[in-house]
DNA sequence: ACATTGACCGGTT
DNA sequence: AAACCGGCCAATG
Protein backbone atom coordinates (compact mmCIF):
# COMPACT_ATOMS: atom_id res chain seq x y z
CA UNK A 1 0.00 0.00 0.00
CA UNK A 2 1.31 3.42 -0.89
CA UNK A 3 1.86 5.86 1.92
CA UNK A 4 0.92 9.24 0.51
CA UNK A 5 2.21 12.32 2.31
CA UNK A 6 -0.42 14.16 4.27
CA UNK A 7 0.15 17.58 2.78
CA UNK A 8 -2.25 20.50 2.70
CA UNK A 9 -3.10 22.52 -0.37
CA UNK A 10 -3.04 26.28 -0.07
CA UNK A 11 -6.80 26.35 0.28
CA UNK A 12 -6.76 23.62 2.90
CA UNK A 13 -4.11 25.50 4.84
CA UNK A 14 -6.20 28.66 4.79
CA UNK A 15 -9.24 26.78 6.03
CA UNK A 16 -7.17 25.05 8.67
CA UNK A 17 -6.01 28.38 10.06
CA UNK A 18 -9.57 29.67 10.23
CA UNK A 19 -10.80 26.56 11.99
CA UNK A 20 -7.98 26.64 14.52
CA UNK A 21 -8.78 30.22 15.48
CA UNK A 22 -12.50 29.61 15.76
CA UNK A 23 -11.94 26.57 17.94
CA UNK A 24 -9.64 28.53 20.24
CA UNK A 25 -12.31 31.20 20.48
CA UNK A 26 -14.66 28.60 21.96
CA UNK A 27 -12.46 27.45 24.84
CA UNK A 28 -14.36 28.41 28.00
CA UNK A 29 -12.82 30.52 30.74
CA UNK A 30 -10.98 28.41 33.29
CA UNK A 31 -10.45 25.49 30.90
CA UNK A 32 -7.66 24.48 28.51
CA UNK A 33 -7.20 22.32 25.45
CA UNK A 34 -4.21 21.00 23.54
CA UNK A 35 -2.55 21.58 20.19
CA UNK A 36 -3.16 17.99 19.17
CA UNK A 37 -6.88 18.12 19.95
CA UNK A 38 -7.33 21.32 18.00
CA UNK A 39 -5.49 19.87 15.01
CA UNK A 40 -7.66 16.77 15.08
CA UNK A 41 -10.89 18.76 15.38
CA UNK A 42 -9.79 20.89 12.45
CA UNK A 43 -9.47 17.70 10.43
CA UNK A 44 -5.66 17.31 10.37
CA UNK A 45 -4.64 15.09 13.27
CA UNK A 46 -0.93 15.09 12.46
CA UNK A 47 -0.66 18.88 12.31
CA UNK A 48 -0.39 19.78 15.96
CA UNK A 49 2.80 21.71 15.26
CA UNK A 50 0.91 23.83 12.77
CA UNK A 51 -1.60 24.80 15.45
CA UNK A 52 1.26 26.21 17.49
CA UNK A 53 2.59 28.02 14.44
CA UNK A 54 -0.81 29.52 13.72
CA UNK A 55 -1.22 30.84 17.25
CA UNK A 56 2.34 32.16 17.31
CA UNK A 57 2.24 34.04 14.02
CA UNK A 58 -1.37 34.83 13.20
CA UNK A 59 -2.21 38.42 14.22
CA UNK A 60 -5.80 37.41 14.91
CA UNK A 61 -4.67 35.03 17.65
CA UNK A 62 -3.76 37.95 19.90
CA UNK A 63 -7.43 38.74 20.50
CA UNK A 64 -8.35 35.15 21.24
CA UNK A 65 -7.87 33.23 24.50
CA UNK A 66 -4.82 31.45 23.10
CA UNK A 67 -3.37 31.27 26.62
CA UNK A 68 -5.88 28.44 27.13
CA UNK A 69 -3.90 26.22 24.75
CA UNK A 70 -1.21 24.05 26.34
CA UNK A 71 0.56 20.90 25.24
CA UNK A 72 -0.50 17.38 26.08
CA UNK A 73 1.51 17.39 29.30
CA UNK A 74 -0.22 20.55 30.47
CA UNK A 75 2.93 22.59 29.94
CA UNK A 76 2.63 26.25 28.94
CA UNK A 77 4.21 27.74 25.84
CA UNK A 78 8.00 28.28 25.91
CA UNK A 79 9.01 31.91 26.20
CA UNK A 80 5.63 33.08 27.46
CA UNK A 81 5.83 33.28 31.25
CA UNK A 82 2.64 35.35 31.52
CA UNK A 83 0.53 32.48 30.27
CA UNK A 84 0.60 30.81 33.64
CA UNK A 85 -0.58 33.93 35.45
CA UNK A 86 -3.38 34.45 32.96
CA UNK A 87 -4.61 30.92 33.58
CA UNK A 88 -4.30 31.28 37.34
CA UNK A 89 -6.41 34.43 37.12
CA UNK A 90 -9.14 32.25 35.67
CA UNK A 91 -8.94 29.89 38.62
CA UNK A 92 -6.67 27.20 37.20
CA UNK A 93 -4.39 25.67 39.83
CA UNK A 94 -1.04 24.39 38.60
CA UNK A 95 0.43 21.12 39.83
CA UNK A 96 3.68 21.04 41.78
CA UNK A 97 5.58 20.22 38.61
CA UNK A 98 4.38 23.44 36.98
CA UNK A 99 1.88 21.75 34.68
CA UNK A 100 -1.85 22.23 34.28
CA UNK A 101 -3.89 19.33 35.69
CA UNK A 102 -5.32 18.08 32.40
CA UNK A 103 -7.70 15.68 34.10
CA UNK A 104 -9.43 18.60 35.77
CA UNK A 105 -9.24 21.33 33.17
CA UNK A 106 -9.11 19.74 29.70
CA UNK A 107 -11.97 20.98 27.55
CA UNK A 108 -13.34 19.36 24.40
CA UNK A 109 -16.26 20.60 22.29
CA UNK A 110 -19.49 18.65 22.18
CA UNK A 111 -19.42 16.76 18.90
CA UNK A 112 -23.17 16.21 18.86
CA UNK A 113 -23.73 19.95 18.77
CA UNK A 114 -24.70 21.26 15.34
CA UNK A 115 -22.55 24.33 15.46
CA UNK A 116 -19.43 22.20 15.47
CA UNK A 117 -19.77 22.16 11.70
CA UNK A 118 -20.46 25.87 11.44
CA UNK A 119 -17.12 26.99 12.75
CA UNK A 120 -15.63 28.68 9.70
C1' DA B 1 17.59 20.65 -3.58
C1' DC B 2 18.96 19.80 1.14
C1' DA B 3 19.27 21.10 6.22
C1' DT B 4 17.39 23.06 10.18
C1' DT B 5 13.80 24.73 13.04
C1' DG B 6 9.74 24.73 16.03
C1' DA B 7 3.75 27.48 21.20
C1' DC B 8 4.01 19.08 19.12
C1' DC B 9 3.43 13.86 20.20
C1' DG B 10 4.28 9.03 21.60
C1' DG B 11 7.10 5.75 23.30
C1' DT B 12 11.21 4.06 25.75
C1' DT B 13 14.86 4.27 29.13
C1' DA C 1 10.16 13.38 36.68
C1' DA C 2 13.51 13.87 32.92
C1' DA C 3 16.09 12.80 29.03
C1' DC C 4 16.40 10.83 25.09
C1' DC C 5 14.53 9.11 20.29
C1' DG C 6 11.87 9.00 16.07
C1' DG C 7 8.08 10.83 13.74
C1' DC C 8 5.62 14.70 12.13
C1' DC C 9 5.12 18.85 8.55
C1' DA C 10 5.17 23.89 7.05
C1' DA C 11 8.41 27.38 6.94
C1' DT C 12 12.96 29.17 6.54
C1' DG C 13 17.81 29.57 5.11
JSON list of C-alpha atoms (C1' of nucleotides) in Angstrom, two decimals:
[
{"chain": "A", "resi": 1, "resn": "UNK", "atom": "CA", "xyz": [0.00, 0.00, 0.00]},
{"chain": "A", "resi": 2, "resn": "UNK", "atom": "CA", "xyz": [1.31, 3.42, -0.89]},
{"chain": "A", "resi": 3, "resn": "UNK", "atom": "CA", "xyz": [1.86, 5.86, 1.92]},
{"chain": "A", "resi": 4, "resn": "UNK", "atom": "CA", "xyz": [0.92, 9.24, 0.51]},
{"chain": "A", "resi": 5, "resn": "UNK", "atom": "CA", "xyz": [2.21, 12.32, 2.31]},
{"chain": "A", "resi": 6, "resn": "UNK", "atom": "CA", "xyz": [-0.42, 14.16, 4.27]},
{"chain": "A", "resi": 7, "resn": "UNK", "atom": "CA", "xyz": [0.15, 17.58, 2.78]},
{"chain": "A", "resi": 8, "resn": "UNK", "atom": "CA", "xyz": [-2.25, 20.50, 2.70]},
{"chain": "A", "resi": 9, "resn": "UNK", "atom": "CA", "xyz": [-3.10, 22.52, -0.37]},
{"chain": "A", "resi": 10, "resn": "UNK", "atom": "CA", "xyz": [-3.04, 26.28, -0.07]},
{"chain": "A", "resi": 11, "resn": "UNK", "atom": "CA", "xyz": [-6.80, 26.35, 0.28]},
{"chain": "A", "resi": 12, "resn": "UNK", "atom": "CA", "xyz": [-6.76, 23.62, 2.90]},
{"chain": "A", "resi": 13, "resn": "UNK", "atom": "CA", "xyz": [-4.11, 25.50, 4.84]},
{"chain": "A", "resi": 14, "resn": "UNK", "atom": "CA", "xyz": [-6.20, 28.66, 4.79]},
{"chain": "A", "resi": 15, "resn": "UNK", "atom": "CA", "xyz": [-9.24, 26.78, 6.03]},
{"chain": "A", "resi": 16, "resn": "UNK", "atom": "CA", "xyz": [-7.17, 25.05, 8.67]},
{"chain": "A", "resi": 17, "resn": "UNK", "atom": "CA", "xyz": [-6.01, 28.38, 10.06]},
{"chain": "A", "resi": 18, "resn": "UNK", "atom": "CA", "xyz": [-9.57, 29.67, 10.23]},
{"chain": "A", "resi": 19, "resn": "UNK", "atom": "CA", "xyz": [-10.80, 26.56, 11.99]},
{"chain": "A", "resi": 20, "resn": "UNK", "atom": "CA", "xyz": [-7.98, 26.64, 14.52]},
{"chain": "A", "resi": 21, "resn": "UNK", "atom": "CA", "xyz": [-8.78, 30.22, 15.48]},
{"chain": "A", "resi": 22, "resn": "UNK", "atom": "CA", "xyz": [-12.50, 29.61, 15.76]},
{"chain": "A", "resi": 23, "resn": "UNK", "atom": "CA", "xyz": [-11.94, 26.57, 17.94]},
{"chain": "A", "resi": 24, "resn": "UNK", "atom": "CA", "xyz": [-9.64, 28.53, 20.24]},
{"chain": "A", "resi": 25, "resn": "UNK", "atom": "CA", "xyz": [-12.31, 31.20, 20.48]},
{"chain": "A", "resi": 26, "resn": "UNK", "atom": "CA", "xyz": [-14.66, 28.60, 21.96]},
{"chain": "A", "resi": 27, "resn": "UNK", "atom": "CA", "xyz": [-12.46, 27.45, 24.84]},
{"chain": "A", "resi": 28, "resn": "UNK", "atom": "CA", "xyz": [-14.36, 28.41, 28.00]},
{"chain": "A", "resi": 29, "resn": "UNK", "atom": "CA", "xyz": [-12.82, 30.52, 30.74]},
{"chain": "A", "resi": 30, "resn": "UNK", "atom": "CA", "xyz": [-10.98, 28.41, 33.29]},
{"chain": "A", "resi": 31, "resn": "UNK", "atom": "CA", "xyz": [-10.45, 25.49, 30.90]},
{"chain": "A", "resi": 32, "resn": "UNK", "atom": "CA", "xyz": [-7.66, 24.48, 28.51]},
{"chain": "A", "resi": 33, "resn": "UNK", "atom": "CA", "xyz": [-7.20, 22.32, 25.45]},
{"chain": "A", "resi": 34, "resn": "UNK", "atom": "CA", "xyz": [-4.21, 21.00, 23.54]},
{"chain": "A", "resi": 35, "resn": "UNK", "atom": "CA", "xyz": [-2.55, 21.58, 20.19]},
{"chain": "A", "resi": 36, "resn": "UNK", "atom": "CA", "xyz": [-3.16, 17.99, 19.17]},
{"chain": "A", "resi": 37, "resn": "UNK", "atom": "CA", "xyz": [-6.88, 18.12, 19.95]},
{"chain": "A", "resi": 38, "resn": "UNK", "atom": "CA", "xyz": [-7.33, 21.32, 18.00]},
{"chain": "A", "resi": 39, "resn": "UNK", "atom": "CA", "xyz": [-5.49, 19.87, 15.01]},
{"chain": "A", "resi": 40, "resn": "UNK", "atom": "CA", "xyz": [-7.66, 16.77, 15.08]},
{"chain": "A", "resi": 41, "resn": "UNK", "atom": "CA", "xyz": [-10.89, 18.76, 15.38]},
{"chain": "A", "resi": 42, "resn": "UNK", "atom": "CA", "xyz": [-9.79, 20.89, 12.45]},
{"chain": "A", "resi": 43, "resn": "UNK", "atom": "CA", "xyz": [-9.47, 17.70, 10.43]},
{"chain": "A", "resi": 44, "resn": "UNK", "atom": "CA", "xyz": [-5.66, 17.31, 10.37]},
{"chain": "A", "resi": 45, "resn": "UNK", "atom": "CA", "xyz": [-4.64, 15.09, 13.27]},
{"chain": "A", "resi": 46, "resn": "UNK", "atom": "CA", "xyz": [-0.93, 15.09, 12.46]},
{"chain": "A", "resi": 47, "resn": "UNK", "atom": "CA", "xyz": [-0.66, 18.88, 12.31]},
{"chain": "A", "resi": 48, "resn": "UNK", "atom": "CA", "xyz": [-0.39, 19.78, 15.96]},
{"chain": "A", "resi": 49, "resn": "UNK", "atom": "CA", "xyz": [2.80, 21.71, 15.26]},
{"chain": "A", "resi": 50, "resn": "UNK", "atom": "CA", "xyz": [0.91, 23.83, 12.77]},
{"chain": "A", "resi": 51, "resn": "UNK", "atom": "CA", "xyz": [-1.60, 24.80, 15.45]},
{"chain": "A", "resi": 52, "resn": "UNK", "atom": "CA", "xyz": [1.26, 26.21, 17.49]},
{"chain": "A", "resi": 53, "resn": "UNK", "atom": "CA", "xyz": [2.59, 28.02, 14.44]},
{"chain": "A", "resi": 54, "resn": "UNK", "atom": "CA", "xyz": [-0.81, 29.52, 13.72]},
{"chain": "A", "resi": 55, "resn": "UNK", "atom": "CA", "xyz": [-1.22, 30.84, 17.25]},
{"chain": "A", "resi": 56, "resn": "UNK", "atom": "CA", "xyz": [2.34, 32.16, 17.31]},
{"chain": "A", "resi": 57, "resn": "UNK", "atom": "CA", "xyz": [2.24, 34.04, 14.02]},
{"chain": "A", "resi": 58, "resn": "UNK", "atom": "CA", "xyz": [-1.37, 34.83, 13.20]},
{"chain": "A", "resi": 59, "resn": "UNK", "atom": "CA", "xyz": [-2.21, 38.42, 14.22]},
{"chain": "A", "resi": 60, "resn": "UNK", "atom": "CA", "xyz": [-5.80, 37.41, 14.91]},
{"chain": "A", "resi": 61, "resn": "UNK", "atom": "CA", "xyz": [-4.67, 35.03, 17.65]},
{"chain": "A", "resi": 62, "resn": "UNK", "atom": "CA", "xyz": [-3.76, 37.95, 19.90]},
{"chain": "A", "resi": 63, "resn": "UNK", "atom": "CA", "xyz": [-7.43, 38.74, 20.50]},
{"chain": "A", "resi": 64, "resn": "UNK", "atom": "CA", "xyz": [-8.35, 35.15, 21.24]},
{"chain": "A", "resi": 65, "resn": "UNK", "atom": "CA", "xyz": [-7.87, 33.23, 24.50]},
{"chain": "A", "resi": 66, "resn": "UNK", "atom": "CA", "xyz": [-4.82, 31.45, 23.10]},
{"chain": "A", "resi": 67, "resn": "UNK", "atom": "CA", "xyz": [-3.37, 31.27, 26.62]},
{"chain": "A", "resi": 68, "resn": "UNK", "atom": "CA", "xyz": [-5.88, 28.44, 27.13]},
{"chain": "A", "resi": 69, "resn": "UNK", "atom": "CA", "xyz": [-3.90, 26.22, 24.75]},
{"chain": "A", "resi": 70, "resn": "UNK", "atom": "CA", "xyz": [-1.21, 24.05, 26.34]},
{"chain": "A", "resi": 71, "resn": "UNK", "atom": "CA", "xyz": [0.56, 20.90, 25.24]},
{"chain": "A", "resi": 72, "resn": "UNK", "atom": "CA", "xyz": [-0.50, 17.38, 26.08]},
{"chain": "A", "resi": 73, "resn": "UNK", "atom": "CA", "xyz": [1.51, 17.39, 29.30]},
{"chain": "A", "resi": 74, "resn": "UNK", "atom": "CA", "xyz": [-0.22, 20.55, 30.47]},
{"chain": "A", "resi": 75, "resn": "UNK", "atom": "CA", "xyz": [2.93, 22.59, 29.94]},
{"chain": "A", "resi": 76, "resn": "UNK", "atom": "CA", "xyz": [2.63, 26.25, 28.94]},
{"chain": "A", "resi": 77, "resn": "UNK", "atom": "CA", "xyz": [4.21, 27.74, 25.84]},
{"chain": "A", "resi": 78, "resn": "UNK", "atom": "CA", "xyz": [8.00, 28.28, 25.91]},
{"chain": "A", "resi": 79, "resn": "UNK", "atom": "CA", "xyz": [9.01, 31.91, 26.20]},
{"chain": "A", "resi": 80, "resn": "UNK", "atom": "CA", "xyz": [5.63, 33.08, 27.46]},
{"chain": "A", "resi": 81, "resn": "UNK", "atom": "CA", "xyz": [5.83, 33.28, 31.25]},
{"chain": "A", "resi": 82, "resn": "UNK", "atom": "CA", "xyz": [2.64, 35.35, 31.52]},
{"chain": "A", "resi": 83, "resn": "UNK", "atom": "CA", "xyz": [0.53, 32.48, 30.27]},
{"chain": "A", "resi": 84, "resn": "UNK", "atom": "CA", "xyz": [0.60, 30.81, 33.64]},
{"chain": "A", "resi": 85, "resn": "UNK", "atom": "CA", "xyz": [-0.58, 33.93, 35.45]},
{"chain": "A", "resi": 86, "resn": "UNK", "atom": "CA", "xyz": [-3.38, 34.45, 32.96]},
{"chain": "A", "resi": 87, "resn": "UNK", "atom": "CA", "xyz": [-4.61, 30.92, 33.58]},
{"chain": "A", "resi": 88, "resn": "UNK", "atom": "CA", "xyz": [-4.30, 31.28, 37.34]},
{"chain": "A", "resi": 89, "resn": "UNK", "atom": "CA", "xyz": [-6.41, 34.43, 37.12]},
{"chain": "A", "resi": 90, "resn": "UNK", "atom": "CA", "xyz": [-9.14, 32.25, 35.67]},
{"chain": "A", "resi": 91, "resn": "UNK", "atom": "CA", "xyz": [-8.94, 29.89, 38.62]},
{"chain": "A", "resi": 92, "resn": "UNK", "atom": "CA", "xyz": [-6.67, 27.20, 37.20]},
{"chain": "A", "resi": 93, "resn": "UNK", "atom": "CA", "xyz": [-4.39, 25.67, 39.83]},
{"chain": "A", "resi": 94, "resn": "UNK", "atom": "CA", "xyz": [-1.04, 24.39, 38.60]},
{"chain": "A", "resi": 95, "resn": "UNK", "atom": "CA", "xyz": [0.43, 21.12, 39.83]},
{"chain": "A", "resi": 96, "resn": "UNK", "atom": "CA", "xyz": [3.68, 21.04, 41.78]},
{"chain": "A", "resi": 97, "resn": "UNK", "atom": "CA", "xyz": [5.58, 20.22, 38.61]},
{"chain": "A", "resi": 98, "resn": "UNK", "atom": "CA", "xyz": [4.38, 23.44, 36.98]},
{"chain": "A", "resi": 99, "resn": "UNK", "atom": "CA", "xyz": [1.88, 21.75, 34.68]},
{"chain": "A", "resi": 100, "resn": "UNK", "atom": "CA", "xyz": [-1.85, 22.23, 34.28]},
{"chain": "A", "resi": 101, "resn": "UNK", "atom": "CA", "xyz": [-3.89, 19.33, 35.69]},
{"chain": "A", "resi": 102, "resn": "UNK", "atom": "CA", "xyz": [-5.32, 18.08, 32.40]},
{"chain": "A", "resi": 103, "resn": "UNK", "atom": "CA", "xyz": [-7.70, 15.68, 34.10]},
{"chain": "A", "resi": 104, "resn": "UNK", "atom": "CA", "xyz": [-9.43, 18.60, 35.77]},
{"chain": "A", "resi": 105, "resn": "UNK", "atom": "CA", "xyz": [-9.24, 21.33, 33.17]},
{"chain": "A", "resi": 106, "resn": "UNK", "atom": "CA", "xyz": [-9.11, 19.74, 29.70]},
{"chain": "A", "resi": 107, "resn": "UNK", "atom": "CA", "xyz": [-11.97, 20.98, 27.55]},
{"chain": "A", "resi": 108, "resn": "UNK", "atom": "CA", "xyz": [-13.34, 19.36, 24.40]},
{"chain": "A", "resi": 109, "resn": "UNK", "atom": "CA", "xyz": [-16.26, 20.60, 22.29]},
{"chain": "A", "resi": 110, "resn": "UNK", "atom": "CA", "xyz": [-19.49, 18.65, 22.18]},
{"chain": "A", "resi": 111, "resn": "UNK", "atom": "CA", "xyz": [-19.42, 16.76, 18.90]},
{"chain": "A", "resi": 112, "resn": "UNK", "atom": "CA", "xyz": [-23.17, 16.21, 18.86]},
{"chain": "A", "resi": 113, "resn": "UNK", "atom": "CA", "xyz": [-23.73, 19.95, 18.77]},
{"chain": "A", "resi": 114, "resn": "UNK", "atom": "CA", "xyz": [-24.70, 21.26, 15.34]},
{"chain": "A", "resi": 115, "resn": "UNK", "atom": "CA", "xyz": [-22.55, 24.33, 15.46]},
{"chain": "A", "resi": 116, "resn": "UNK", "atom": "CA", "xyz": [-19.43, 22.20, 15.47]},
{"chain": "A", "resi": 117, "resn": "UNK", "atom": "CA", "xyz": [-19.77, 22.16, 11.70]},
{"chain": "A", "resi": 118, "resn": "UNK", "atom": "CA", "xyz": [-20.46, 25.87, 11.44]},
{"chain": "A", "resi": 119, "resn": "UNK", "atom": "CA", "xyz": [-17.12, 26.99, 12.75]},
{"chain": "A", "resi": 120, "resn": "UNK", "atom": "CA", "xyz": [-15.63, 28.68, 9.70]},
{"chain": "B", "resi": 1, "resn": "DA", "atom": "C1'", "xyz": [17.59, 20.65, -3.58]},
{"chain": "B", "resi": 2, "resn": "DC", "atom": "C1'", "xyz": [18.96, 19.80, 1.14]},
{"chain": "B", "resi": 3, "resn": "DA", "atom": "C1'", "xyz": [19.27, 21.10, 6.22]},
{"chain": "B", "resi": 4, "resn": "DT", "atom": "C1'", "xyz": [17.39, 23.06, 10.18]},
{"chain": "B", "resi": 5, "resn": "DT", "atom": "C1'", "xyz": [13.80, 24.73, 13.04]},
{"chain": "B", "resi": 6, "resn": "DG", "atom": "C1'", "xyz": [9.74, 24.73, 16.03]},
{"chain": "B", "resi": 7, "resn": "DA", "atom": "C1'", "xyz": [3.75, 27.48, 21.20]},
{"chain": "B", "resi": 8, "resn": "DC", "atom": "C1'", "xyz": [4.01, 19.08, 19.12]},
{"chain": "B", "resi": 9, "resn": "DC", "atom": "C1'", "xyz": [3.43, 13.86, 20.20]},
{"chain": "B", "resi": 10, "resn": "DG", "atom": "C1'", "xyz": [4.28, 9.03, 21.60]},
{"chain": "B", "resi": 11, "resn": "DG", "atom": "C1'", "xyz": [7.10, 5.75, 23.30]},
{"chain": "B", "resi": 12, "resn": "DT", "atom": "C1'", "xyz": [11.21, 4.06, 25.75]},
{"chain": "B", "resi": 13, "resn": "DT", "atom": "C1'", "xyz": [14.86, 4.27, 29.13]},
{"chain": "C", "resi": 1, "resn": "DA", "atom": "C1'", "xyz": [10.16, 13.38, 36.68]},
{"chain": "C", "resi": 2, "resn": "DA", "atom": "C1'", "xyz": [13.51, 13.87, 32.92]},
{"chain": "C", "resi": 3, "resn": "DA", "atom": "C1'", "xyz": [16.09, 12.80, 29.03]},
{"chain": "C", "resi": 4, "resn": "DC", "atom": "C1'", "xyz": [16.40, 10.83, 25.09]},
{"chain": "C", "resi": 5, "resn": "DC", "atom": "C1'", "xyz": [14.53, 9.11, 20.29]},
{"chain": "C", "resi": 6, "resn": "DG", "atom": "C1'", "xyz": [11.87, 9.00, 16.07]},
{"chain": "C", "resi": 7, "resn": "DG", "atom": "C1'", "xyz": [8.08, 10.83, 13.74]},
{"chain": "C", "resi": 8, "resn": "DC", "atom": "C1'", "xyz": [5.62, 14.70, 12.13]},
{"chain": "C", "resi": 9, "resn": "DC", "atom": "C1'", "xyz": [5.12, 18.85, 8.55]},
{"chain": "C", "resi": 10, "resn": "DA", "atom": "C1'", "xyz": [5.17, 23.89, 7.05]},
{"chain": "C", "resi": 11, "resn": "DA", "atom": "C1'", "xyz": [8.41, 27.38, 6.94]},
{"chain": "C", "resi": 12, "resn": "DT", "atom": "C1'", "xyz": [12.96, 29.17, 6.54]},
{"chain": "C", "resi": 13, "resn": "DG", "atom": "C1'", "xyz": [17.81, 29.57, 5.11]}
]
